[in-house]
Structures are given as C-alpha cells and as structure tokens.
Amino acid sequence: GAGVSQSPRYKVAKRGQDVALRCDPISGHVSLFWYQQALGQGPEFLTYFQNEAQLDKSGLPSDRFFAERPEGSVSTLKIQRTQQEDSAVYLCASSFLPGQDNEKLFFGSGTQLSVL
Amino acid sequence: AQRVTQPEKLLSVFKGAPVELKCNYSYSGSPELFWYVQYSRQRLQLLLRHISRESIKGFTADLNKGETSFHLKKPFAQEEDSAMYYCALRDFGNEKLTFGTGTRLTIIP
C-alpha cells in the first residue's frame, strides 16, 4: 500500500481531554512501534507490539497513556486527560519481521498533537 | 542506560566539501547503530546501518567501539543531502531504538 498511515495528521486538544491516535501499518508487518517526538528532540520510544501482543511498554510516560493492537494490525494510542507536556509528534513505525538482519523499519508521517 | 549524543544541532557545509556528522553513544553491550534521515516534508527513513557496512547515497559510517562513535561521512556534499539526520542505537535482542537529538545539515550551493 501507501506505507504506514497515521490519523489524524493534526490534533488540537484542550487540557484534560482524551485523544485517540490511529496507526495503520503496512499490511503483513508483524512489529509495530509508537514513538513520541517533542520539538527539537529525537523520537523517544513509547511501546512495541509483535502482532497483537504488547511486548514492551516501558516508554509510556504515565498511566494516562494506553496503546492497543487487538487484531494484530491497526493500533491505537490513547492519551487520557491530556496535559500540555503531551504536546508532541507521535510517530508510528512498522516492520515485517523482528530480529532479522535486513529488517527495515518504516515510519508514518506522524500525528502532531497540540494540547492547549 | 543507553544514550546517543549528537553534539551538533546545526551543520552547514558548502556543496562539494566533505561532510561529517558526529554520533557518540554510551552502552555497555553490543549495540546496533543506525543513521536515519528526514528530508523536508518526508517521513523518517533508514539511511544505513553498521551491520550492512554499506554506502548509501555516498554516505558511510564506521562503528568505532574504542571511541564509542558512529560518525556519518560523505566526501563530497550535494544539495540534496540537506536534511535532518538522526543517529540511533538498538540493543541486540531488544527491538526499541534510542535516538539522538538530531543534526540539521544544510548544504550551501
């Protein structure tokens, strides 16, 4: 297809609102990652799925952040009670098979979240 | 904890001049090192990885374990090299990447 697809492209939320960010990985890709990129910083790891299993959520900054991938394809990152410090670009990435020498990670265009 | 440092936020180089983007890391195990690039209005994409020992778009990077560095080099810069470059590290057996803060490279015509 067209690559990793993320929606919405931009999201403005009032402080305290809940938001849901969607990632549609490349068809057949087993691995899916979420990264958070604050302004002027590099991407920071949030969580990792292999199919529907969330194998690593060590990067989620608080229990307000929750991610799921129930059928091993589309993933949703949910942020409850958004705070201003949550403002960032949220990047999704996928790859075909984990642990392969020639494995390549494909990134989406990101969702830019602004919390007012 | 693993850490990736890119000391230059901005780097300007004249077209045709050599380019070196610095990357240092701190990690006690055997890391995999990568360079990712983001061209204007495009997605983040893999440029090269140290395991492959490849040259992509004229860029090369050598992993120096003694100096814990993985600097990106190109002998003759081209205008289309202007972009944001990120160095990243991955622990063997772990899937997550740790990125540096990035260097914005501008090639002056």
JSON list of C-alpha atoms in Angstrom, two decimals:
[
{"chain": "A", "resi": 1, "resn": "GLY", "atom": "CA", "xyz": [0.00, 0.00, 0.00]},
{"chain": "A", "resi": 2, "resn": "ALA", "atom": "CA", "xyz": [0.98, 3.58, 0.61]},
{"chain": "A", "resi": 3, "resn": "GLY", "atom": "CA", "xyz": [3.09, 2.82, 3.63]},
{"chain": "A", "resi": 4, "resn": "VAL", "atom": "CA", "xyz": [2.36, 3.37, 7.30]},
{"chain": "A", "resi": 5, "resn": "SER", "atom": "CA", "xyz": [-0.72, 5.55, 7.64]},
{"chain": "A", "resi": 6, "resn": "GLN", "atom": "CA", "xyz": [-1.46, 7.70, 10.69]},
{"chain": "A", "resi": 7, "resn": "SER", "atom": "CA", "xyz": [-4.54, 9.72, 11.50]},
{"chain": "A", "resi": 8, "resn": "PRO", "atom": "CA", "xyz": [-5.36, 12.40, 12.27]},
{"chain": "A", "resi": 9, "resn": "ARG", "atom": "CA", "xyz": [-2.43, 14.34, 10.84]},
{"chain": "A", "resi": 10, "resn": "TYR", "atom": "CA", "xyz": [-3.04, 17.15, 13.33]},
{"chain": "A", "resi": 11, "resn": "LYS", "atom": "CA", "xyz": [-4.95, 17.14, 16.60]},
{"chain": "A", "resi": 12, "resn": "VAL", "atom": "CA", "xyz": [-5.67, 20.05, 18.89]},
{"chain": "A", "resi": 13, "resn": "ALA", "atom": "CA", "xyz": [-6.99, 19.16, 22.32]},
{"chain": "A", "resi": 14, "resn": "LYS", "atom": "CA", "xyz": [-7.97, 21.14, 25.34]},
{"chain": "A", "resi": 15, "resn": "ARG", "atom": "CA", "xyz": [-6.14, 20.22, 28.52]},
{"chain": "A", "resi": 16, "resn": "GLY", "atom": "CA", "xyz": [-8.00, 17.37, 30.19]},
{"chain": "A", "resi": 17, "resn": "GLN", "atom": "CA", "xyz": [-9.49, 15.94, 27.00]},
{"chain": "A", "resi": 18, "resn": "ASP", "atom": "CA", "xyz": [-8.94, 12.36, 25.92]},
{"chain": "A", "resi": 19, "resn": "VAL", "atom": "CA", "xyz": [-7.42, 11.72, 22.47]},
{"chain": "A", "resi": 20, "resn": "ALA", "atom": "CA", "xyz": [-7.02, 8.63, 20.29]},
{"chain": "A", "resi": 21, "resn": "LEU", "atom": "CA", "xyz": [-4.36, 8.37, 17.62]},
{"chain": "A", "resi": 22, "resn": "ARG", "atom": "CA", "xyz": [-4.55, 5.73, 14.92]},
{"chain": "A", "resi": 23, "resn": "CYS", "atom": "CA", "xyz": [-1.83, 3.82, 13.10]},
{"chain": "A", "resi": 24, "resn": "ASP", "atom": "CA", "xyz": [-2.40, 1.59, 10.11]},
{"chain": "A", "resi": 25, "resn": "PRO", "atom": "CA", "xyz": [0.84, -0.33, 9.47]},
{"chain": "A", "resi": 26, "resn": "ILE", "atom": "CA", "xyz": [1.97, -1.84, 6.21]},
{"chain": "A", "resi": 27, "resn": "SER", "atom": "CA", "xyz": [-0.06, -4.98, 5.54]},
{"chain": "A", "resi": 28, "resn": "GLY", "atom": "CA", "xyz": [1.63, -8.09, 6.91]},
{"chain": "A", "resi": 29, "resn": "HIS", "atom": "CA", "xyz": [4.02, -6.24, 9.18]},
{"chain": "A", "resi": 30, "resn": "VAL", "atom": "CA", "xyz": [4.42, -8.04, 12.47]},
{"chain": "A", "resi": 31, "resn": "SER", "atom": "CA", "xyz": [6.18, -5.37, 14.52]},
{"chain": "A", "resi": 32, "resn": "LEU", "atom": "CA", "xyz": [4.63, -2.04, 15.41]},
{"chain": "A", "resi": 33, "resn": "PHE", "atom": "CA", "xyz": [6.17, 0.77, 17.43]},
{"chain": "A", "resi": 34, "resn": "TRP", "atom": "CA", "xyz": [4.99, 4.07, 18.85]},
{"chain": "A", "resi": 35, "resn": "TYR", "atom": "CA", "xyz": [7.45, 6.92, 19.40]},
{"chain": "A", "resi": 36, "resn": "GLN", "atom": "CA", "xyz": [6.96, 10.41, 20.84]},
{"chain": "A", "resi": 37, "resn": "GLN", "atom": "CA", "xyz": [8.95, 13.29, 19.37]},
{"chain": "A", "resi": 38, "resn": "ALA", "atom": "CA", "xyz": [8.95, 16.58, 21.25]},
{"chain": "A", "resi": 39, "resn": "LEU", "atom": "CA", "xyz": [10.01, 19.76, 19.46]},
{"chain": "A", "resi": 40, "resn": "GLY", "atom": "CA", "xyz": [13.75, 19.82, 18.84]},
{"chain": "A", "resi": 41, "resn": "GLN", "atom": "CA", "xyz": [14.26, 16.30, 20.13]},
{"chain": "A", "resi": 42, "resn": "GLY", "atom": "CA", "xyz": [14.74, 12.88, 18.62]},
{"chain": "A", "resi": 43, "resn": "PRO", "atom": "CA", "xyz": [11.96, 10.28, 18.71]},
{"chain": "A", "resi": 44, "resn": "GLU", "atom": "CA", "xyz": [11.56, 8.57, 22.08]},
{"chain": "A", "resi": 45, "resn": "PHE", "atom": "CA", "xyz": [10.29, 5.03, 22.38]},
{"chain": "A", "resi": 46, "resn": "LEU", "atom": "CA", "xyz": [6.85, 4.53, 23.89]},
{"chain": "A", "resi": 47, "resn": "THR", "atom": "CA", "xyz": [5.74, 0.96, 23.21]},
{"chain": "A", "resi": 48, "resn": "TYR", "atom": "CA", "xyz": [6.19, -2.08, 20.96]},
{"chain": "A", "resi": 49, "resn": "PHE", "atom": "CA", "xyz": [3.81, -4.74, 19.62]},
{"chain": "A", "resi": 50, "resn": "GLN", "atom": "CA", "xyz": [4.50, -8.02, 17.96]},
{"chain": "A", "resi": 51, "resn": "ASN", "atom": "CA", "xyz": [1.21, -8.90, 16.28]},
{"chain": "A", "resi": 52, "resn": "GLU", "atom": "CA", "xyz": [-1.41, -8.24, 18.99]},
{"chain": "A", "resi": 53, "resn": "ALA", "atom": "CA", "xyz": [0.96, -8.76, 21.92]},
{"chain": "A", "resi": 54, "resn": "GLN", "atom": "CA", "xyz": [2.32, -5.65, 23.62]},
{"chain": "A", "resi": 55, "resn": "LEU", "atom": "CA", "xyz": [5.84, -6.84, 24.41]},
{"chain": "A", "resi": 56, "resn": "ASP", "atom": "CA", "xyz": [7.32, -3.62, 25.74]},
{"chain": "A", "resi": 57, "resn": "LYS", "atom": "CA", "xyz": [5.52, -0.62, 27.21]},
{"chain": "A", "resi": 58, "resn": "SER", "atom": "CA", "xyz": [8.41, 0.69, 29.24]},
{"chain": "A", "resi": 59, "resn": "GLY", "atom": "CA", "xyz": [8.43, 4.03, 27.44]},
{"chain": "A", "resi": 60, "resn": "LEU", "atom": "CA", "xyz": [4.85, 5.04, 28.23]},
{"chain": "A", "resi": 61, "resn": "PRO", "atom": "CA", "xyz": [5.31, 8.13, 30.42]},
{"chain": "A", "resi": 62, "resn": "SER", "atom": "CA", "xyz": [2.31, 7.61, 32.70]},
{"chain": "A", "resi": 63, "resn": "ASP", "atom": "CA", "xyz": [-0.80, 5.53, 33.19]},
{"chain": "A", "resi": 64, "resn": "ARG", "atom": "CA", "xyz": [-2.65, 8.15, 31.14]},
{"chain": "A", "resi": 65, "resn": "PHE", "atom": "CA", "xyz": [-1.09, 6.56, 28.06]},
{"chain": "A", "resi": 66, "resn": "PHE", "atom": "CA", "xyz": [-2.54, 3.35, 26.71]},
{"chain": "A", "resi": 67, "resn": "ALA", "atom": "CA", "xyz": [-1.91, 1.51, 23.44]},
{"chain": "A", "resi": 68, "resn": "GLU", "atom": "CA", "xyz": [-3.62, -1.45, 21.85]},
{"chain": "A", "resi": 69, "resn": "ARG", "atom": "CA", "xyz": [-3.47, -3.56, 18.69]},
{"chain": "A", "resi": 70, "resn": "PRO", "atom": "CA", "xyz": [-6.32, -6.00, 19.21]},
{"chain": "A", "resi": 71, "resn": "GLU", "atom": "CA", "xyz": [-6.22, -7.82, 15.87]},
{"chain": "A", "resi": 72, "resn": "GLY", "atom": "CA", "xyz": [-2.52, -7.50, 15.21]},
{"chain": "A", "resi": 73, "resn": "SER", "atom": "CA", "xyz": [-2.97, -4.86, 12.53]},
{"chain": "A", "resi": 74, "resn": "VAL", "atom": "CA", "xyz": [-4.28, -1.35, 13.29]},
{"chain": "A", "resi": 75, "resn": "SER", "atom": "CA", "xyz": [-3.07, 0.19, 16.53]},
{"chain": "A", "resi": 76, "resn": "THR", "atom": "CA", "xyz": [-4.50, 2.99, 18.65]},
{"chain": "A", "resi": 77, "resn": "LEU", "atom": "CA", "xyz": [-2.59, 5.14, 21.11]},
{"chain": "A", "resi": 78, "resn": "LYS", "atom": "CA", "xyz": [-4.91, 6.71, 23.64]},
{"chain": "A", "resi": 79, "resn": "ILE", "atom": "CA", "xyz": [-3.98, 9.56, 25.94]},
{"chain": "A", "resi": 80, "resn": "GLN", "atom": "CA", "xyz": [-6.37, 10.35, 28.76]},
{"chain": "A", "resi": 81, "resn": "ARG", "atom": "CA", "xyz": [-6.69, 13.72, 30.48]},
{"chain": "A", "resi": 82, "resn": "THR", "atom": "CA", "xyz": [-4.14, 15.34, 28.16]},
{"chain": "A", "resi": 83, "resn": "GLN", "atom": "CA", "xyz": [-1.59, 17.74, 29.62]},
{"chain": "A", "resi": 84, "resn": "GLN", "atom": "CA", "xyz": [0.45, 20.43, 27.89]},
{"chain": "A", "resi": 85, "resn": "GLU", "atom": "CA", "xyz": [3.59, 18.32, 28.18]},
{"chain": "A", "resi": 86, "resn": "ASP", "atom": "CA", "xyz": [1.90, 15.71, 25.97]},
{"chain": "A", "resi": 87, "resn": "SER", "atom": "CA", "xyz": [2.24, 18.11, 23.01]},
{"chain": "A", "resi": 88, "resn": "ALA", "atom": "CA", "xyz": [4.49, 16.34, 20.52]},
{"chain": "A", "resi": 89, "resn": "VAL", "atom": "CA", "xyz": [4.54, 14.45, 17.25]},
{"chain": "A", "resi": 90, "resn": "TYR", "atom": "CA", "xyz": [3.53, 10.84, 17.74]},
{"chain": "A", "resi": 91, "resn": "LEU", "atom": "CA", "xyz": [5.22, 8.52, 15.26]},
{"chain": "A", "resi": 92, "resn": "CYS", "atom": "CA", "xyz": [4.18, 5.01, 14.38]},
{"chain": "A", "resi": 93, "resn": "ALA", "atom": "CA", "xyz": [6.56, 2.57, 12.69]},
{"chain": "A", "resi": 94, "resn": "SER", "atom": "CA", "xyz": [6.26, -0.99, 11.48]},
{"chain": "A", "resi": 95, "resn": "SER", "atom": "CA", "xyz": [8.50, -3.75, 10.20]},
{"chain": "A", "resi": 96, "resn": "PHE", "atom": "CA", "xyz": [7.91, -7.13, 8.65]},
{"chain": "A", "resi": 97, "resn": "LEU", "atom": "CA", "xyz": [9.75, -9.47, 10.97]},
{"chain": "A", "resi": 98, "resn": "PRO", "atom": "CA", "xyz": [11.58, -8.72, 14.19]},
{"chain": "A", "resi": 99, "resn": "GLY", "atom": "CA", "xyz": [15.17, -9.69, 14.76]},
{"chain": "A", "resi": 100, "resn": "GLN", "atom": "CA", "xyz": [16.16, -10.11, 11.13]},
{"chain": "A", "resi": 101, "resn": "ASP", "atom": "CA", "xyz": [19.48, -8.73, 9.92]},
{"chain": "A", "resi": 102, "resn": "ASN", "atom": "CA", "xyz": [17.87, -6.99, 6.99]},
{"chain": "A", "resi": 103, "resn": "GLU", "atom": "CA", "xyz": [14.78, -5.84, 8.88]},
{"chain": "A", "resi": 104, "resn": "LYS", "atom": "CA", "xyz": [13.74, -2.33, 7.88]},
{"chain": "A", "resi": 105, "resn": "LEU", "atom": "CA", "xyz": [11.58, -0.01, 9.93]},
{"chain": "A", "resi": 106, "resn": "PHE", "atom": "CA", "xyz": [9.01, 2.10, 8.06]},
{"chain": "A", "resi": 107, "resn": "PHE", "atom": "CA", "xyz": [7.73, 5.26, 9.71]},
{"chain": "A", "resi": 108, "resn": "GLY", "atom": "CA", "xyz": [4.42, 7.02, 9.29]},
{"chain": "A", "resi": 109, "resn": "SER", "atom": "CA", "xyz": [4.09, 10.78, 8.83]},
{"chain": "A", "resi": 110, "resn": "GLY", "atom": "CA", "xyz": [3.09, 11.20, 12.45]},
{"chain": "A", "resi": 111, "resn": "THR", "atom": "CA", "xyz": [0.26, 12.88, 14.34]},
{"chain": "A", "resi": 112, "resn": "GLN", "atom": "CA", "xyz": [1.07, 16.33, 15.67]},
{"chain": "A", "resi": 113, "resn": "LEU", "atom": "CA", "xyz": [-0.75, 16.77, 18.97]},
{"chain": "A", "resi": 114, "resn": "SER", "atom": "CA", "xyz": [-1.12, 20.22, 20.48]},
{"chain": "A", "resi": 115, "resn": "VAL", "atom": "CA", "xyz": [-2.64, 20.49, 23.94]},
{"chain": "A", "resi": 116, "resn": "LEU", "atom": "CA", "xyz": [-3.89, 23.95, 24.83]},
{"chain": "B", "resi": 1, "resn": "ALA", "atom": "CA", "xyz": [21.15, 3.23, 30.36]},
{"chain": "B", "resi": 2, "resn": "GLN", "atom": "CA", "xyz": [21.95, 3.59, 26.71]},
{"chain": "B", "resi": 3, "resn": "ARG", "atom": "CA", "xyz": [22.42, 7.08, 25.34]},
{"chain": "B", "resi": 4, "resn": "VAL", "atom": "CA", "xyz": [23.12, 8.60, 21.92]},
{"chain": "B", "resi": 5, "resn": "THR", "atom": "CA", "xyz": [24.75, 12.02, 21.62]},
{"chain": "B", "resi": 6, "resn": "GLN", "atom": "CA", "xyz": [24.81, 14.18, 18.52]},
{"chain": "B", "resi": 7, "resn": "PRO", "atom": "CA", "xyz": [26.77, 17.25, 19.57]},
{"chain": "B", "resi": 8, "resn": "GLU", "atom": "CA", "xyz": [25.87, 19.45, 16.59]},
{"chain": "B", "resi": 9, "resn": "LYS", "atom": "CA", "xyz": [22.29, 20.65, 16.28]},
{"chain": "B", "resi": 10, "resn": "LEU", "atom": "CA", "xyz": [23.09, 22.52, 13.08]},
{"chain": "B", "resi": 11, "resn": "LEU", "atom": "CA", "xyz": [25.78, 21.95, 10.46]},
{"chain": "B", "resi": 12, "resn": "SER", "atom": "CA", "xyz": [26.33, 23.96, 7.28]},
{"chain": "B", "resi": 13, "resn": "VAL", "atom": "CA", "xyz": [28.67, 22.73, 4.58]},
{"chain": "B", "resi": 14, "resn": "PHE", "atom": "CA", "xyz": [29.44, 24.04, 1.09]},
{"chain": "B", "resi": 15, "resn": "LYS", "atom": "CA", "xyz": [28.48, 21.90, -1.87]},
{"chain": "B", "resi": 16, "resn": "GLY", "atom": "CA", "xyz": [31.38, 19.67, -2.85]},
{"chain": "B", "resi": 17, "resn": "ALA", "atom": "CA", "xyz": [33.00, 19.84, 0.58]},
{"chain": "B", "resi": 18, "resn": "PRO", "atom": "CA", "xyz": [33.34, 16.81, 2.88]},
{"chain": "B", "resi": 19, "resn": "VAL", "atom": "CA", "xyz": [30.63, 16.16, 5.46]},
{"chain": "B", "resi": 20, "resn": "GLU", "atom": "CA", "xyz": [30.95, 14.56, 8.88]},
{"chain": "B", "resi": 21, "resn": "LEU", "atom": "CA", "xyz": [28.02, 14.26, 11.27]},
{"chain": "B", "resi": 22, "resn": "LYS", "atom": "CA", "xyz": [29.13, 13.16, 14.70]},
{"chain": "B", "resi": 23, "resn": "CYS", "atom": "CA", "xyz": [27.47, 10.49, 16.81]},
{"chain": "B", "resi": 24, "resn": "ASN", "atom": "CA", "xyz": [28.69, 9.10, 20.12]},
{"chain": "B", "resi": 25, "resn": "TYR", "atom": "CA", "xyz": [26.96, 6.50, 22.21]},
{"chain": "B", "resi": 26, "resn": "SER", "atom": "CA", "xyz": [27.15, 5.07, 25.68]},
{"chain": "B", "resi": 27, "resn": "TYR", "atom": "CA", "xyz": [26.22, 1.45, 26.03]},
{"chain": "B", "resi": 28, "resn": "SER", "atom": "CA", "xyz": [27.88, -1.46, 27.76]},
{"chain": "B", "resi": 29, "resn": "GLY", "atom": "CA", "xyz": [26.78, -4.30, 25.47]},
{"chain": "B", "resi": 30, "resn": "SER", "atom": "CA", "xyz": [26.95, -4.91, 21.73]},
{"chain": "B", "resi": 31, "resn": "PRO", "atom": "CA", "xyz": [24.78, -2.31, 20.09]},
{"chain": "B", "resi": 32, "resn": "GLU", "atom": "CA", "xyz": [23.45, -2.00, 16.59]},
{"chain": "B", "resi": 33, "resn": "LEU", "atom": "CA", "xyz": [23.92, 1.51, 15.23]},
{"chain": "B", "resi": 34, "resn": "PHE", "atom": "CA", "xyz": [21.83, 3.23, 12.57]},
{"chain": "B", "resi": 35, "resn": "TRP", "atom": "CA", "xyz": [21.55, 6.54, 10.77]},
{"chain": "B", "resi": 36, "resn": "TYR", "atom": "CA", "xyz": [18.06, 7.76, 9.91]},
{"chain": "B", "resi": 37, "resn": "VAL", "atom": "CA", "xyz": [17.31, 10.77, 7.69]},
{"chain": "B", "resi": 38, "resn": "GLN", "atom": "CA", "xyz": [14.29, 13.01, 7.29]},
{"chain": "B", "resi": 39, "resn": "TYR", "atom": "CA", "xyz": [14.16, 15.14, 4.15]},
{"chain": "B", "resi": 40, "resn": "SER", "atom": "CA", "xyz": [11.91, 18.18, 4.04]},
{"chain": "B", "resi": 41, "resn": "ARG", "atom": "CA", "xyz": [8.21, 17.17, 4.14]},
{"chain": "B", "resi": 42, "resn": "GLN", "atom": "CA", "xyz": [9.09, 13.48, 4.06]},
{"chain": "B", "resi": 43, "resn": "ARG", "atom": "CA", "xyz": [8.99, 10.65, 6.58]},
{"chain": "B", "resi": 44, "resn": "LEU", "atom": "CA", "xyz": [11.82, 9.47, 8.73]},
{"chain": "B", "resi": 45, "resn": "GLN", "atom": "CA", "xyz": [13.66, 6.74, 6.83]},
{"chain": "B", "resi": 46, "resn": "LEU", "atom": "CA", "xyz": [16.63, 4.47, 7.32]},
{"chain": "B", "resi": 47, "resn": "LEU", "atom": "CA", "xyz": [19.83, 5.70, 5.68]},
{"chain": "B", "resi": 48, "resn": "LEU", "atom": "CA", "xyz": [22.25, 3.00, 6.74]},
{"chain": "B", "resi": 49, "resn": "ARG", "atom": "CA", "xyz": [23.10, 0.51, 9.48]},
{"chain": "B", "resi": 50, "resn": "HIS", "atom": "CA", "xyz": [26.54, -0.52, 10.69]},
{"chain": "B", "resi": 51, "resn": "ILE", "atom": "CA", "xyz": [25.86, -4.25, 10.24]},
{"chain": "B", "resi": 52, "resn": "SER", "atom": "CA", "xyz": [25.43, -3.83, 6.49]},
{"chain": "B", "resi": 53, "resn": "ARG", "atom": "CA", "xyz": [28.72, -1.95, 6.03]},
{"chain": "B", "resi": 54, "resn": "GLU", "atom": "CA", "xyz": [27.12, -0.31, 3.01]},
{"chain": "B", "resi": 55, "resn": "SER", "atom": "CA", "xyz": [27.39, 3.05, 1.32]},
{"chain": "B", "resi": 56, "resn": "ILE", "atom": "CA", "xyz": [24.07, 4.75, 0.66]},
{"chain": "B", "resi": 57, "resn": "LYS", "atom": "CA", "xyz": [23.88, 7.96, -1.40]},
{"chain": "B", "resi": 58, "resn": "GLY", "atom": "CA", "xyz": [27.63, 8.25, -0.94]},
{"chain": "B", "resi": 59, "resn": "PHE", "atom": "CA", "xyz": [27.40, 8.16, 2.87]},
{"chain": "B", "resi": 60, "resn": "THR", "atom": "CA", "xyz": [29.37, 5.74, 5.02]},
{"chain": "B", "resi": 61, "resn": "ALA", "atom": "CA", "xyz": [29.63, 5.23, 8.77]},
{"chain": "B", "resi": 62, "resn": "ASP", "atom": "CA", "xyz": [32.11, 3.13, 10.70]},
{"chain": "B", "resi": 63, "resn": "LEU", "atom": "CA", "xyz": [31.43, 1.82, 14.16]},
{"chain": "B", "resi": 64, "resn": "ASN", "atom": "CA", "xyz": [34.40, 2.61, 16.42]},
{"chain": "B", "resi": 65, "resn": "LYS", "atom": "CA", "xyz": [33.90, 0.66, 19.62]},
{"chain": "B", "resi": 66, "resn": "GLY", "atom": "CA", "xyz": [37.01, 2.11, 21.22]},
{"chain": "B", "resi": 67, "resn": "GLU", "atom": "CA", "xyz": [35.75, 5.67, 20.84]},
{"chain": "B", "resi": 68, "resn": "THR", "atom": "CA", "xyz": [32.07, 4.62, 21.05]},
{"chain": "B", "resi": 69, "resn": "SER", "atom": "CA", "xyz": [31.38, 6.58, 17.89]},
{"chain": "B", "resi": 70, "resn": "PHE", "atom": "CA", "xyz": [29.45, 6.09, 14.66]},
{"chain": "B", "resi": 71, "resn": "HIS", "atom": "CA", "xyz": [30.13, 9.22, 12.65]},
{"chain": "B", "resi": 72, "resn": "LEU", "atom": "CA", "xyz": [28.43, 9.67, 9.28]},
{"chain": "B", "resi": 73, "resn": "LYS", "atom": "CA", "xyz": [30.67, 10.79, 6.44]},
{"chain": "B", "resi": 74, "resn": "LYS", "atom": "CA", "xyz": [30.45, 11.79, 2.81]},
{"chain": "B", "resi": 75, "resn": "PRO", "atom": "CA", "xyz": [33.44, 13.02, 0.78]},
{"chain": "B", "resi": 76, "resn": "PHE", "atom": "CA", "xyz": [31.56, 15.49, -1.44]},
{"chain": "B", "resi": 77, "resn": "ALA", "atom": "CA", "xyz": [28.32, 17.08, -0.23]},
{"chain": "B", "resi": 78, "resn": "GLN", "atom": "CA", "xyz": [25.41, 17.55, -2.62]},
{"chain": "B", "resi": 79, "resn": "GLU", "atom": "CA", "xyz": [22.50, 19.97, -2.29]},
{"chain": "B", "resi": 80, "resn": "GLU", "atom": "CA", "xyz": [20.04, 17.10, -1.96]},
{"chain": "B", "resi": 81, "resn": "ASP", "atom": "CA", "xyz": [21.83, 15.99, 1.23]},
{"chain": "B", "resi": 82, "resn": "SER", "atom": "CA", "xyz": [20.18, 18.85, 3.14]},
{"chain": "B", "resi": 83, "resn": "ALA", "atom": "CA", "xyz": [18.02, 17.14, 5.76]},
{"chain": "B", "resi": 84, "resn": "MET", "atom": "CA", "xyz": [17.67, 16.20, 9.42]},
{"chain": "B", "resi": 85, "resn": "TYR", "atom": "CA", "xyz": [19.89, 13.28, 10.43]},
{"chain": "B", "resi": 86, "resn": "TYR", "atom": "CA", "xyz": [19.36, 11.09, 13.48]},
{"chain": "B", "resi": 87, "resn": "CYS", "atom": "CA", "xyz": [21.78, 8.56, 14.91]},
{"chain": "B", "resi": 88, "resn": "ALA", "atom": "CA", "xyz": [20.10, 5.63, 16.68]},
{"chain": "B", "resi": 89, "resn": "LEU", "atom": "CA", "xyz": [21.11, 2.64, 18.76]},
{"chain": "B", "resi": 90, "resn": "ARG", "atom": "CA", "xyz": [19.44, -0.69, 19.32]},
{"chain": "B", "resi": 91, "resn": "ASP", "atom": "CA", "xyz": [20.37, -3.31, 21.87]},
{"chain": "B", "resi": 92, "resn": "PHE", "atom": "CA", "xyz": [20.77, -6.80, 20.39]},
{"chain": "B", "resi": 93, "resn": "GLY", "atom": "CA", "xyz": [17.78, -8.84, 21.44]},
{"chain": "B", "resi": 94, "resn": "ASN", "atom": "CA", "xyz": [15.71, -5.72, 22.03]},
{"chain": "B", "resi": 95, "resn": "GLU", "atom": "CA", "xyz": [13.59, -4.08, 19.42]},
{"chain": "B", "resi": 96, "resn": "LYS", "atom": "CA", "xyz": [13.39, -0.46, 20.54]},
{"chain": "B", "resi": 97, "resn": "LEU", "atom": "CA", "xyz": [15.60, 2.28, 19.11]},
{"chain": "B", "resi": 98, "resn": "THR", "atom": "CA", "xyz": [17.23, 5.03, 21.16]},
{"chain": "B", "resi": 99, "resn": "PHE", "atom": "CA", "xyz": [17.66, 8.16, 19.04]},
{"chain": "B", "resi": 100, "resn": "GLY", "atom": "CA", "xyz": [19.94, 11.15, 19.36]},
{"chain": "B", "resi": 101, "resn": "THR", "atom": "CA", "xyz": [18.57, 14.67, 19.20]},
{"chain": "B", "resi": 102, "resn": "GLY", "atom": "CA", "xyz": [19.44, 15.04, 15.53]},
{"chain": "B", "resi": 103, "resn": "THR", "atom": "CA", "xyz": [21.62, 17.27, 13.36]},
{"chain": "B", "resi": 104, "resn": "ARG", "atom": "CA", "xyz": [20.15, 19.54, 10.72]},
{"chain": "B", "resi": 105, "resn": "LEU", "atom": "CA", "xyz": [22.52, 19.53, 7.75]},
{"chain": "B", "resi": 106, "resn": "THR", "atom": "CA", "xyz": [22.33, 22.39, 5.29]},
{"chain": "B", "resi": 107, "resn": "ILE", "atom": "CA", "xyz": [24.34, 22.27, 2.07]},
{"chain": "B", "resi": 108, "resn": "ILE", "atom": "CA", "xyz": [25.24, 25.73, 0.80]},
{"chain": "B", "resi": 109, "resn": "PRO", "atom": "CA", "xyz": [25.18, 25.96, -3.01]}
]
